[in-house]
Amino acid sequence: MTSETNLTPGPEHKFTFGLWTVGWLGRDPFGDATRAAIDPVESVNRLAELGAYGVTFHDDDLIPFGSSDAERDAIIKRFRAALDTTGLVVPMATTNLFTHPVFKDGGFTANDRDVRRYALRKTMRNIDLAVELGAKTYVAWGGREGAESGAAKDVRVALDRFKEAFDLLGDYVTEKGYDIRFAIEPKPNEPRGDILLPTIGHALAFINSLERPELVGLNPEVGHEQMAGLNFPHGIAQALWHGKLFHIDLNGQTGIKYDQDLRFGAGDLRSAFWLVDLLENSDYEGPRHFDFKPPRTEDYDGVWASAAGCMRNYLILKDRAAAFRADPAVQEALRAARLDELAQPTVAEGEGLAGLLADKSAFEDFDVEAAAERGMAFEALDQLAMDHLLGV
Amino acid sequence: MTSETNLTPGPEHKFTFGLWTVGWLGRDPFGDATRAAIDPVESVNRLAELGAYGVTFHDDDLIPFGSSDAERDAIIKRFRAALDTTGLVVPMATTNLFTHPVFKDGGFTANDRDVRRYALRKTMRNIDLAVELGAKTYVAWGGREGAESGAAKDVRVALDRFKEAFDLLGDYVTEKGYDIRFAIEPKPNEPRGDILLPTIGHALAFINSLERPELVGLNPEVGHEQMAGLNFPHGIAQALWHGKLFHIDLNGQTGIKYDQDLRFGAGDLRSAFWLVDLLENSDYEGPRHFDFKPPRTEDYDGVWASAAGCMRNYLILKDRAAAFRADPAVQEALRAARLDELAQPTVAEGEGLAGLLADKSAFEDFDVEAAAERGMAFEALDQLAMDHLLGV
Amino acid sequence: MTSETNLTPGPEHKFTFGLWTVGWLGRDPFGDATRAAIDPVESVNRLAELGAYGVTFHDDDLIPFGSSDAERDAIIKRFRAALDTTGLVVPMATTNLFTHPVFKDGGFTANDRDVRRYALRKTMRNIDLAVELGAKTYVAWGGREGAESGAAKDVRVALDRFKEAFDLLGDYVTEKGYDIRFAIEPKPNEPRGDILLPTIGHALAFINSLERPELVGLNPEVGHEQMAGLNFPHGIAQALWHGKLFHIDLNGQTGIKYDQDLRFGAGDLRSAFWLVDLLENSDYEGPRHFDFKPPRTEDYDGVWASAAGCMRNYLILKDRAAAFRADPAVQEALRAARLDELAQPTVAEGEGLAGLLADKSAFEDFDVEAAAERGMAFEALDQLAMDHLLGV
Amino acid sequence: MTSETNLTPGPEHKFTFGLWTVGWLGRDPFGDATRAAIDPVESVNRLAELGAYGVTFHDDDLIPFGSSDAERDAIIKRFRAALDTTGLVVPMATTNLFTHPVFKDGGFTANDRDVRRYALRKTMRNIDLAVELGAKTYVAWGGREGAESGAAKDVRVALDRFKEAFDLLGDYVTEKGYDIRFAIEPKPNEPRGDILLPTIGHALAFINSLERPELVGLNPEVGHEQMAGLNFPHGIAQALWHGKLFHIDLNGQTGIKYDQDLRFGAGDLRSAFWLVDLLENSDYEGPRHFDFKPPRTEDYDGVWASAAGCMRNYLILKDRAAAFRADPAVQEALRAARLDELAQPTVAEGEGLAGLLADKSAFEDFDVEAAAERGMAFEALDQLAMDHLLGV
């Protein structure tokens, strides 16, 4: 039923990839690299051929740590040329505050004050480049902001430092007049035993305490929430509800374990379906960004197959979700499950608290037993969703 | 080393118990009750003898669902007498919006509008009683606010209803002039497949969207956060940082699985140590509330042994945490781990962003490699903590 | 692509249901029953209409605990009549050793010796009925054989008792001349904190220590293995490899949490696909048994929708798995991934250890770097599987 | 109460360390090495000073991959000298079949036949060295024997290859007349999405299918079982019950997440207590082997502090477990919990099945309700354990 035409990715789908994804060499905690390094320009070219809309990067992905200014400029010039040639854009960039051993205890919340200062300066420097390349979102993954043992980090004090860092970054882009916003990427653990701001919720709460909360939102990642066993579409729905979905990282994860970064669609497929259904029925208009790692079993043919699979799976699910929502039987099933009633305010327009308190039918005369007998009709609805997902 | 004197619970420790804890009959998903019902008055008496400070309850714990007004009044009168006799207080109460089948799809976010109205009225009614009995905190655990399947709940719409409910409750206590605040209790799942506001973070974020955020805080539970694999002391630290720790539920859980509600100290003992260390070094002055279930293997002797164990374990850990913090070797180890540096602002008083940007030692001249070589000395610190925890 | 004809369940598919599944009343740890009890005979009739092949039961599902012999006989007679009318069979039965409080510390491994003796006798009595009704498999789920605390159970001694129980049951059916085999159902936890024989592997190992290992195999359940984060198809493959897949419980689970018992297909859909692919390409010819719980949000319309969904999802996946295996592109991709090489013995026929040791190309002259460069082509293969699963 | 004398490690405690533990450089999935490489001879010297009994190694830990025979001999000679000087022994060795990219799809079960042959030869070569150095146990961790996607590995066929490998290794040591046994180390996942033989149970079952099962046992690791949420002492108890605990890897893990390899005692402390209690009350006389990773936040001072902490924590727990078992109050509590009854056979000597069937008190006349009312007294027992663990 799904036409292959609908499955051809193009710039209109806003699919983006981190340079570090297709460029991952396959080094893992127990093994050395299985792939030779790839030139970022080649990644740009290949991704463009596959139908991507843009690329993103950590500073060190593009410009090796420790490069001279001249080397840096040459790299950037060549990279821009590749973007210009292919038409790919750079809607987002981010900082690597985790690979170098200086960040072993974190960046913005490292116990060492000089490391925190260095982390801020490193970030600001790459924000300049991000803005120069046209990025509108700057992601902050605080992967090393955390601890393995209880006394090693005073969390309340560390949150003070975390707030200080984002307030300073807000000052920086404001003073510079940059048109860019920050997106915090939560993760519960790995590489630290426990990471600060471990979930979408914790990061949303934190943002409210900043000096410029309007500049900061979220970049949630599928696998990170699933590493805490949380329902990713639920988390995205709450982020949207708060107006804070600034960016999104799509990938796959098979449950609570190490961070897998499988291609999108692998892992929890039903959750991926509901995620696409949600995104496509929301006001989120940003990139569909794939933050995945082609398994280290693969050579570069496998890398590109994996990247193509991310986009293909998104488009299949988009097609299926559209059909689901358009199906009259589904609409009837949604009514049977009283989703329309959920959309009605609990207290009527103008009724107010007084009205609710005065309404005997709401409590004194409410027939609890009769109400309890009504079935919710959720299983029939969910089977319709399964049929649409599977294209039956 | 720990004197038994320090392990004798008294009202000054503010230990409280839910009537539903020692009163749990042992009914689980696969088994019938193993204990006969206990009279709440007997629970009050026994808990007083054990050294508790107060008791808490769901409306239906004290007053069976469906009781007449006369029955209700008689029960309350008798309960108050027991409180007066024993000196126990009722610092918190809550509503049961989960046992009766009418709440099978939730209370405040049920798809059925009449159920939502009924849930609000049931809650308001019990708030009256809570206030009458002197409670200052009203807990809201939305255990059935959630879903098992993707289309059954539109989460954004459900959050609208959730907000509406708390706004109405805020209106209610304000109009009544009640001196009581709400405490939301997050939980990731069980009895629903996924529950809304699944963690401390999600609930903190939600509160910021309410009309009267100052009236609403949190009642985090040890096991609930651990069911998501999250570090409980970290979550409590963030709640404290936001000024939102209004109440706390202490118990034990052995990892990511069904909700165990073991006695406090059982489960993750090291986490319990850091929790007590944190609470005792914070401005939290509320009850230490045990929300546990004596295992269904136990008769009432076991129930009281389990309740006494909760308090004893708290007091042991409190004693050990105090010794840990007082130990000069620990203070030295904290300095070696640069906790003092974490407490220093990253940018000095008056330095500002401009100062940071102008400081070449922060970036251009920073010796990254030298900084990377510094060990953090966390293992020695953590072993000192282990020695203190174990009383070596 | 999938024809509805292929999705019509019939006896040839060997779909069976426990009476306790469609008969579950919706009582959970936090809530009362949401459905009225259903007559087992009605369940038989409805399941027959839906296309089921058979039903299964715990003794207490059919015959209420404590029934007199006369009541028991009347119930059995009526039940047999329903079977005869509908043509449904009873290929499996089992014992309830978990609901009654007498089993709070287990059945075969309860610390109380009299409880163990009672559990054995209760089991033997129901084996008689199982055989009388034609069952060839007798399932043993030891859900209460476990502990919440470390000293409460000496596991080595408990395993002695567990072995004693199965040896006695083996004696019993042998002496009686019954044509029935036992199938142990592993589960890691819930309702006990930790359950003995927690996974497929532990149960397989245990069986080897029995007096009559040939009489005992496994009844693995999807959700139980997934509660330990294990790959269910991998576990089934190992059980098949040992010749020990005697029966199977199909349902759905969304990750590591409480036991959900969702309908088959819900939860991890990709895992369900690989499971059906495995079963349909194995020598397993037993029932496809659904051990699920229709969510307590549902009335009986929802119960039957849920039961029908279990069978429909199995048939959809069976259809897709068959198409996957038949696709020449898949066969080519399997060769590209060297599955054919995996099937070749590592040491050739007649080569032996000596040959391997003498082969310089195997070690001394092996070009490790060249071999390391070969991609495994797994991502392309997995995307083909995704396409087939989704019917693209 | 615990004397420091009891906490001084010595050879009599049989504490051993992998060279790869203190020698771990801190490279993780998101970060580069934080420590410079250490000379294995220095590790031997330092561990000897700390009170260790021995060291263990993977071939590549001691002899860099790709060394010439001459380099190899020189390294071994120097290493033996260090052993001789310090008195440390090498009771175990193992093979690295995971770091080099040639093993990206596994060693003994790689799809590529030549990789499997190479893996076997590499293993056999290191067995020679292990025997030469006096090792009696050869560990096999099949960390890369697994898959990330469903069709990439035919598990039944892979188990054939796995069996073939162990049968060949059994032939090898038998033909050589080596006095060495194999110990399989199970792990559920990481670095592969799912690993074959994921738990203690699966490996125990597998061993029974080998040609020489007597030559093969287990090397369970604390964290690996806990990554599946399993109770480690329960698993060790079952391994002991089968006579298959050949070696053990001690470390710490804080729940279901990535493989943490914390020092022993960190993570689940109560589980560590029960583990030491079990080991010290069993016939296991092998090494107490620490397989941990000093966190990458540490410099070498931290590495040695961490190594010393492993031994110290074991000795503290050993001391506490001994006091627990010796306490008359505990012995009384164990009787109250009827552990003595668990130790009695369910059917008396000479009674047999016939006796059980004839015993009306076992079923017909058994007072189920009265039996159900007996409390198990587990909470009082567990609180005594807590008191002993905490040294109160």
PDB file of N, CA and C in Angstrom, chain C residues 100 104 111-114 116-117 121 160-161 164 194 201-202 208 231 238 241 337-338 341-342 344-347 351 356 359 364 369 372 374, chain D residues 100 104 111-114 116-117 121 160-161 164 194 201-202 208 231 238 241 337-338 341-342 344-347 351 356 359 364 369 372 374:
ATOM      1  N   HIS C 100      -3.530 -18.737  47.025  1.00  0.00           N
ATOM      2  CA  HIS C 100      -3.926 -18.922  48.425  1.00  0.00           C
ATOM      3  C   HIS C 100      -2.776 -18.507  49.346  1.00  0.00           C
ATOM      4  N   LYS C 104       2.309 -18.461  50.519  1.00  0.00           N
ATOM      5  CA  LYS C 104       2.998 -17.161  50.517  1.00  0.00           C
ATOM      6  C   LYS C 104       4.507 -17.300  50.472  1.00  0.00           C
ATOM      7  N   ASN C 111       9.472 -22.975  53.010  1.00  0.00           N
ATOM      8  CA  ASN C 111      10.211 -23.426  54.191  1.00  0.00           C
ATOM      9  C   ASN C 111       9.389 -24.431  55.001  1.00  0.00           C
ATOM     10  N   ASP C 112       8.083 -24.261  55.018  1.00  0.00           N
ATOM     11  CA  ASP C 112       7.225 -25.176  55.778  1.00  0.00           C
ATOM     12  C   ASP C 112       7.046 -26.491  55.027  1.00  0.00           C
ATOM     13  N   ARG C 113       7.452 -27.559  55.689  1.00  0.00           N
ATOM     14  CA  ARG C 113       7.403 -28.868  55.031  1.00  0.00           C
ATOM     15  C   ARG C 113       5.977 -29.299  54.722  1.00  0.00           C
ATOM     16  N   ASP C 114       5.040 -28.990  55.607  1.00  0.00           N
ATOM     17  CA  ASP C 114       3.670 -29.417  55.339  1.00  0.00           C
ATOM     18  C   ASP C 114       3.083 -28.699  54.125  1.00  0.00           C
ATOM     19  N   ARG C 116       4.834 -27.854  51.552  1.00  0.00           N
ATOM     20  CA  ARG C 116       5.423 -28.537  50.387  1.00  0.00           C
ATOM     21  C   ARG C 116       4.658 -29.823  50.072  1.00  0.00           C
ATOM     22  N   ARG C 117       4.318 -30.550  51.108  1.00  0.00           N
ATOM     23  CA  ARG C 117       3.593 -31.808  50.896  1.00  0.00           C
ATOM     24  C   ARG C 117       2.206 -31.533  50.317  1.00  0.00           C
ATOM     25  N   ARG C 121       0.638 -32.727  46.636  1.00  0.00           N
ATOM     26  CA  ARG C 121      -0.630 -33.469  46.529  1.00  0.00           C
ATOM     27  C   ARG C 121      -1.630 -32.700  45.675  1.00  0.00           C
ATOM     28  N   ASP C 160      17.471 -28.362  46.312  1.00  0.00           N
ATOM     29  CA  ASP C 160      17.297 -29.778  46.676  1.00  0.00           C
ATOM     30  C   ASP C 160      15.814 -30.125  46.764  1.00  0.00           C
ATOM     31  N   ARG C 161      15.061 -29.241  47.400  1.00  0.00           N
ATOM     32  CA  ARG C 161      13.619 -29.499  47.551  1.00  0.00           C
ATOM     33  C   ARG C 161      12.907 -29.420  46.200  1.00  0.00           C
ATOM     34  N   GLU C 164      13.603 -32.561  44.454  1.00  0.00           N
ATOM     35  CA  GLU C 164      12.824 -33.629  45.080  1.00  0.00           C
ATOM     36  C   GLU C 164      11.385 -33.609  44.553  1.00  0.00           C
ATOM     37  N   ASP C 194      12.872 -12.140  44.225  1.00  0.00           N
ATOM     38  CA  ASP C 194      13.647 -12.941  43.280  1.00  0.00           C
ATOM     39  C   ASP C 194      13.063 -14.344  43.288  1.00  0.00           C
ATOM     40  N   GLY C 201      17.522 -20.241  30.887  1.00  0.00           N
ATOM     41  CA  GLY C 201      18.792 -20.920  31.101  1.00  0.00           C
ATOM     42  C   GLY C 201      18.850 -21.642  32.435  1.00  0.00           C
ATOM     43  N   HIS C 202      18.460 -20.962  33.495  1.00  0.00           N
ATOM     44  CA  HIS C 202      18.521 -21.582  34.827  1.00  0.00           C
ATOM     45  C   HIS C 202      17.637 -22.819  34.897  1.00  0.00           C
ATOM     46  N   ASN C 208      18.612 -30.827  33.942  1.00  0.00           N
ATOM     47  CA  ASN C 208      19.654 -31.833  33.783  1.00  0.00           C
ATOM     48  C   ASN C 208      20.003 -32.559  35.070  1.00  0.00           C
ATOM     49  N   ASN C 231      16.803 -11.401  25.319  1.00  0.00           N
ATOM     50  CA  ASN C 231      16.265 -11.558  23.967  1.00  0.00           C
ATOM     51  C   ASN C 231      15.458 -12.852  23.926  1.00  0.00           C
ATOM     52  N   GLN C 238      17.784 -21.354  22.181  1.00  0.00           N
ATOM     53  CA  GLN C 238      18.582 -22.245  23.025  1.00  0.00           C
ATOM     54  C   GLN C 238      17.732 -23.394  23.567  1.00  0.00           C
ATOM     55  N   TRP C 241      17.415 -25.841  20.916  1.00  0.00           N
ATOM     56  CA  TRP C 241      18.713 -26.493  20.692  1.00  0.00           C
ATOM     57  C   TRP C 241      18.906 -27.646  21.673  1.00  0.00           C
ATOM     58  N   ALA C 337      25.900 -11.893   4.439  1.00  0.00           N
ATOM     59  CA  ALA C 337      26.203 -11.840   5.880  1.00  0.00           C
ATOM     60  C   ALA C 337      26.840 -13.139   6.367  1.00  0.00           C
ATOM     61  N   ARG C 338      27.111 -14.027   5.448  1.00  0.00           N
ATOM     62  CA  ARG C 338      27.817 -15.302   5.721  1.00  0.00           C
ATOM     63  C   ARG C 338      27.118 -16.213   6.734  1.00  0.00           C
ATOM     64  N   GLU C 341      28.233 -19.621   6.058  1.00  0.00           N
ATOM     65  CA  GLU C 341      29.529 -20.015   6.647  1.00  0.00           C
ATOM     66  C   GLU C 341      29.389 -20.408   8.109  1.00  0.00           C
ATOM     67  N   LEU C 342      28.457 -19.749   8.771  1.00  0.00           N
ATOM     68  CA  LEU C 342      28.229 -20.111  10.176  1.00  0.00           C
ATOM     69  C   LEU C 342      27.768 -21.567  10.267  1.00  0.00           C
ATOM     70  N   GLN C 344      28.734 -23.978   8.458  1.00  0.00           N
ATOM     71  CA  GLN C 344      29.809 -24.958   8.205  1.00  0.00           C
ATOM     72  C   GLN C 344      30.586 -25.228   9.486  1.00  0.00           C
ATOM     73  N   PRO C 345      30.865 -26.483   9.756  1.00  0.00           N
ATOM     74  CA  PRO C 345      31.702 -26.761  10.930  1.00  0.00           C
ATOM     75  C   PRO C 345      33.028 -26.011  10.836  1.00  0.00           C
ATOM     76  N   THR C 346      33.521 -25.628  11.983  1.00  0.00           N
ATOM     77  CA  THR C 346      34.768 -24.873  12.031  1.00  0.00           C
ATOM     78  C   THR C 346      35.945 -25.745  11.638  1.00  0.00           C
ATOM     79  N   VAL C 347      35.874 -26.978  12.028  1.00  0.00           N
ATOM     80  CA  VAL C 347      36.889 -27.954  11.624  1.00  0.00           C
ATOM     81  C   VAL C 347      36.213 -28.906  10.652  1.00  0.00           C
ATOM     82  N   GLU C 351      39.028 -33.531   9.645  1.00  0.00           N
ATOM     83  CA  GLU C 351      40.226 -32.720   9.864  1.00  0.00           C
ATOM     84  C   GLU C 351      40.718 -32.842  11.310  1.00  0.00           C
ATOM     85  N   LEU C 356      43.527 -28.711  12.405  1.00  0.00           N
ATOM     86  CA  LEU C 356      43.457 -27.281  12.742  1.00  0.00           C
ATOM     87  C   LEU C 356      44.813 -26.771  13.209  1.00  0.00           C
ATOM     88  N   ASP C 359      47.306 -26.293  10.385  1.00  0.00           N
ATOM     89  CA  ASP C 359      46.945 -25.361   9.308  1.00  0.00           C
ATOM     90  C   ASP C 359      47.532 -23.976   9.566  1.00  0.00           C
ATOM     91  N   GLU C 364      49.304 -18.719  11.785  1.00  0.00           N
ATOM     92  CA  GLU C 364      50.588 -18.100  11.463  1.00  0.00           C
ATOM     93  C   GLU C 364      50.485 -17.212  10.218  1.00  0.00           C
ATOM     94  N   GLU C 369      44.451  -8.394   9.478  1.00  0.00           N
ATOM     95  CA  GLU C 369      43.980  -7.056   9.095  1.00  0.00           C
ATOM     96  C   GLU C 369      43.017  -7.135   7.906  1.00  0.00           C
ATOM     97  N   ALA C 372      39.775  -8.387   9.049  1.00  0.00           N
ATOM     98  CA  ALA C 372      39.067  -7.407   9.876  1.00  0.00           C
ATOM     99  C   ALA C 372      38.334  -6.371   9.032  1.00  0.00           C
ATOM    100  N   ARG C 374      36.542  -6.861   6.348  1.00  0.00           N
ATOM    101  CA  ARG C 374      35.296  -7.326   5.722  1.00  0.00           C
ATOM    102  C   ARG C 374      34.083  -6.834   6.505  1.00  0.00           C
TER     103      ARG C 374
ATOM    104  N   HIS D 100      40.419  -6.701  18.947  1.00  0.00           N
ATOM    105  CA  HIS D 100      40.807  -6.518  17.549  1.00  0.00           C
ATOM    106  C   HIS D 100      39.560  -6.552  16.652  1.00  0.00           C
ATOM    107  N   LYS D 104      34.945  -8.590  15.351  1.00  0.00           N
ATOM    108  CA  LYS D 104      33.751  -7.741  15.502  1.00  0.00           C
ATOM    109  C   LYS D 104      32.452  -8.537  15.492  1.00  0.00           C
ATOM    110  N   ASN D 111      30.421 -15.465  12.140  1.00  0.00           N
ATOM    111  CA  ASN D 111      29.924 -16.045  10.897  1.00  0.00           C
ATOM    112  C   ASN D 111      31.079 -16.480   9.994  1.00  0.00           C
ATOM    113  N   ASP D 112      32.170 -15.757  10.034  1.00  0.00           N
ATOM    114  CA  ASP D 112      33.316 -16.102   9.192  1.00  0.00           C
ATOM    115  C   ASP D 112      34.080 -17.283   9.776  1.00  0.00           C
ATOM    116  N   ARG D 113      34.175 -18.329   8.978  1.00  0.00           N
ATOM    117  CA  ARG D 113      34.809 -19.556   9.459  1.00  0.00           C
ATOM    118  C   ARG D 113      36.288 -19.347   9.762  1.00  0.00           C
ATOM    119  N   ASP D 114      36.963 -18.551   8.955  1.00  0.00           N
ATOM    120  CA  ASP D 114      38.393 -18.369   9.206  1.00  0.00           C
ATOM    121  C   ASP D 114      38.653 -17.614  10.508  1.00  0.00           C
ATOM    122  N   ARG D 116      36.761 -17.932  13.126  1.00  0.00           N
ATOM    123  CA  ARG D 116      36.567 -18.945  14.182  1.00  0.00           C
ATOM    124  C   ARG D 116      37.829 -19.798  14.357  1.00  0.00           C
ATOM    125  N   ARG D 117      38.428 -20.176  13.251  1.00  0.00           N
ATOM    126  CA  ARG D 117      39.647 -20.999  13.322  1.00  0.00           C
ATOM    127  C   ARG D 117      40.790 -20.214  13.977  1.00  0.00           C
ATOM    128  N   ARG D 121      42.826 -21.037  17.521  1.00  0.00           N
ATOM    129  CA  ARG D 121      44.282 -21.153  17.576  1.00  0.00           C
ATOM    130  C   ARG D 121      44.884 -20.129  18.550  1.00  0.00           C
ATOM    131  N   ASP D 160      25.803 -24.594  17.906  1.00  0.00           N
ATOM    132  CA  ASP D 160      26.573 -25.731  17.373  1.00  0.00           C
ATOM    133  C   ASP D 160      28.053 -25.379  17.288  1.00  0.00           C
ATOM    134  N   ARG D 161      28.324 -24.184  16.799  1.00  0.00           N
ATOM    135  CA  ARG D 161      29.721 -23.754  16.659  1.00  0.00           C
ATOM    136  C   ARG D 161      30.368 -23.542  18.021  1.00  0.00           C
ATOM    137  N   GLU D 164      31.170 -26.847  19.346  1.00  0.00           N
ATOM    138  CA  GLU D 164      32.319 -27.382  18.606  1.00  0.00           C
ATOM    139  C   GLU D 164      33.627 -26.794  19.171  1.00  0.00           C
ATOM    140  N   ASP D 194      22.850  -8.391  22.086  1.00  0.00           N
ATOM    141  CA  ASP D 194      22.527  -9.563  22.915  1.00  0.00           C
ATOM    142  C   ASP D 194      23.662 -10.548  22.743  1.00  0.00           C
ATOM    143  N   GLY D 201      22.618 -19.273  34.195  1.00  0.00           N
ATOM    144  CA  GLY D 201      21.764 -20.403  33.864  1.00  0.00           C
ATOM    145  C   GLY D 201      21.996 -20.911  32.452  1.00  0.00           C
ATOM    146  N   HIS D 202      22.015 -20.011  31.498  1.00  0.00           N
ATOM    147  CA  HIS D 202      22.196 -20.424  30.099  1.00  0.00           C
ATOM    148  C   HIS D 202      23.535 -21.133  29.901  1.00  0.00           C
ATOM    149  N   ASN D 208      26.218 -28.808  29.827  1.00  0.00           N
ATOM    150  CA  ASN D 208      25.717 -30.179  29.835  1.00  0.00           C
ATOM    151  C   ASN D 208      25.690 -30.819  28.456  1.00  0.00           C
ATOM    152  N   ASN D 231      19.543 -11.771  40.828  1.00  0.00           N
ATOM    153  CA  ASN D 231      20.139 -11.846  42.162  1.00  0.00           C
ATOM    154  C   ASN D 231      21.430 -12.651  42.054  1.00  0.00           C
ATOM    155  N   GLN D 238      23.125 -21.451  42.688  1.00  0.00           N
ATOM    156  CA  GLN D 238      22.773 -22.499  41.720  1.00  0.00           C
ATOM    157  C   GLN D 238      24.033 -23.075  41.063  1.00  0.00           C
ATOM    158  N   TRP D 241      25.459 -25.437  43.423  1.00  0.00           N
ATOM    159  CA  TRP D 241      24.575 -26.619  43.514  1.00  0.00           C
ATOM    160  C   TRP D 241      24.888 -27.608  42.393  1.00  0.00           C
ATOM    161  N   ALA D 337      12.178 -18.752  61.216  1.00  0.00           N
ATOM    162  CA  ALA D 337      11.839 -18.653  59.790  1.00  0.00           C
ATOM    163  C   ALA D 337      11.832 -20.032  59.126  1.00  0.00           C
ATOM    164  N   ARG D 338      12.014 -21.068  59.931  1.00  0.00           N
ATOM    165  CA  ARG D 338      11.923 -22.474  59.480  1.00  0.00           C
ATOM    166  C   ARG D 338      12.914 -22.844  58.391  1.00  0.00           C
ATOM    167  N   GLU D 341      13.434 -26.466  58.603  1.00  0.00           N
ATOM    168  CA  GLU D 341      12.429 -27.312  57.937  1.00  0.00           C
ATOM    169  C   GLU D 341      12.685 -27.424  56.446  1.00  0.00           C
ATOM    170  N   LEU D 342      13.218 -26.346  55.890  1.00  0.00           N
ATOM    171  CA  LEU D 342      13.539 -26.396  54.460  1.00  0.00           C
ATOM    172  C   LEU D 342      14.594 -27.462  54.204  1.00  0.00           C
ATOM    173  N   GLN D 344      14.850 -30.265  55.680  1.00  0.00           N
ATOM    174  CA  GLN D 344      14.310 -31.631  55.782  1.00  0.00           C
ATOM    175  C   GLN D 344      13.712 -32.065  54.457  1.00  0.00           C
ATOM    176  N   PRO D 345      14.000 -33.264  54.017  1.00  0.00           N
ATOM    177  CA  PRO D 345      13.341 -33.745  52.803  1.00  0.00           C
ATOM    178  C   PRO D 345      11.822 -33.680  52.952  1.00  0.00           C
ATOM    179  N   THR D 346      11.174 -33.404  51.850  1.00  0.00           N
ATOM    180  CA  THR D 346       9.713 -33.272  51.852  1.00  0.00           C
ATOM    181  C   THR D 346       9.055 -34.619  52.103  1.00  0.00           C
ATOM    182  N   VAL D 347       9.662 -35.639  51.567  1.00  0.00           N
ATOM    183  CA  VAL D 347       9.187 -37.000  51.814  1.00  0.00           C
ATOM    184  C   VAL D 347      10.252 -37.670  52.675  1.00  0.00           C
ATOM    185  N   GLU D 351       9.761 -43.161  53.039  1.00  0.00           N
ATOM    186  CA  GLU D 351       8.320 -42.947  52.882  1.00  0.00           C
ATOM    187  C   GLU D 351       7.908 -43.091  51.416  1.00  0.00           C
ATOM    188  N   LEU D 356       3.515 -40.475  50.749  1.00  0.00           N
ATOM    189  CA  LEU D 356       2.944 -39.137  50.605  1.00  0.00           C
ATOM    190  C   LEU D 356       1.484 -39.222  50.163  1.00  0.00           C
ATOM    191  N   ASP D 359      -0.880 -40.252  52.934  1.00  0.00           N
ATOM    192  CA  ASP D 359      -0.924 -39.393  54.128  1.00  0.00           C
ATOM    193  C   ASP D 359      -2.064 -38.396  54.034  1.00  0.00           C
ATOM    194  N   GLU D 364      -6.023 -34.207  52.417  1.00  0.00           N
ATOM    195  CA  GLU D 364      -7.436 -34.251  52.764  1.00  0.00           C
ATOM    196  C   GLU D 364      -7.701 -33.581  54.110  1.00  0.00           C
ATOM    197  N   GLU D 369      -6.143 -23.186  56.113  1.00  0.00           N
ATOM    198  CA  GLU D 369      -6.300 -21.840  56.666  1.00  0.00           C
ATOM    199  C   GLU D 369      -5.374 -21.623  57.866  1.00  0.00           C
ATOM    200  N   ALA D 372      -1.940 -21.157  56.659  1.00  0.00           N
ATOM    201  CA  ALA D 372      -1.751 -19.876  55.980  1.00  0.00           C
ATOM    202  C   ALA D 372      -1.529 -18.747  56.968  1.00  0.00           C
ATOM    203  N   ARG D 374       0.361 -18.718  59.623  1.00  0.00           N
ATOM    204  CA  ARG D 374       1.702 -18.655  60.215  1.00  0.00           C
ATOM    205  C   ARG D 374       2.552 -17.580  59.537  1.00  0.00           C
TER     206      ARG D 374
END
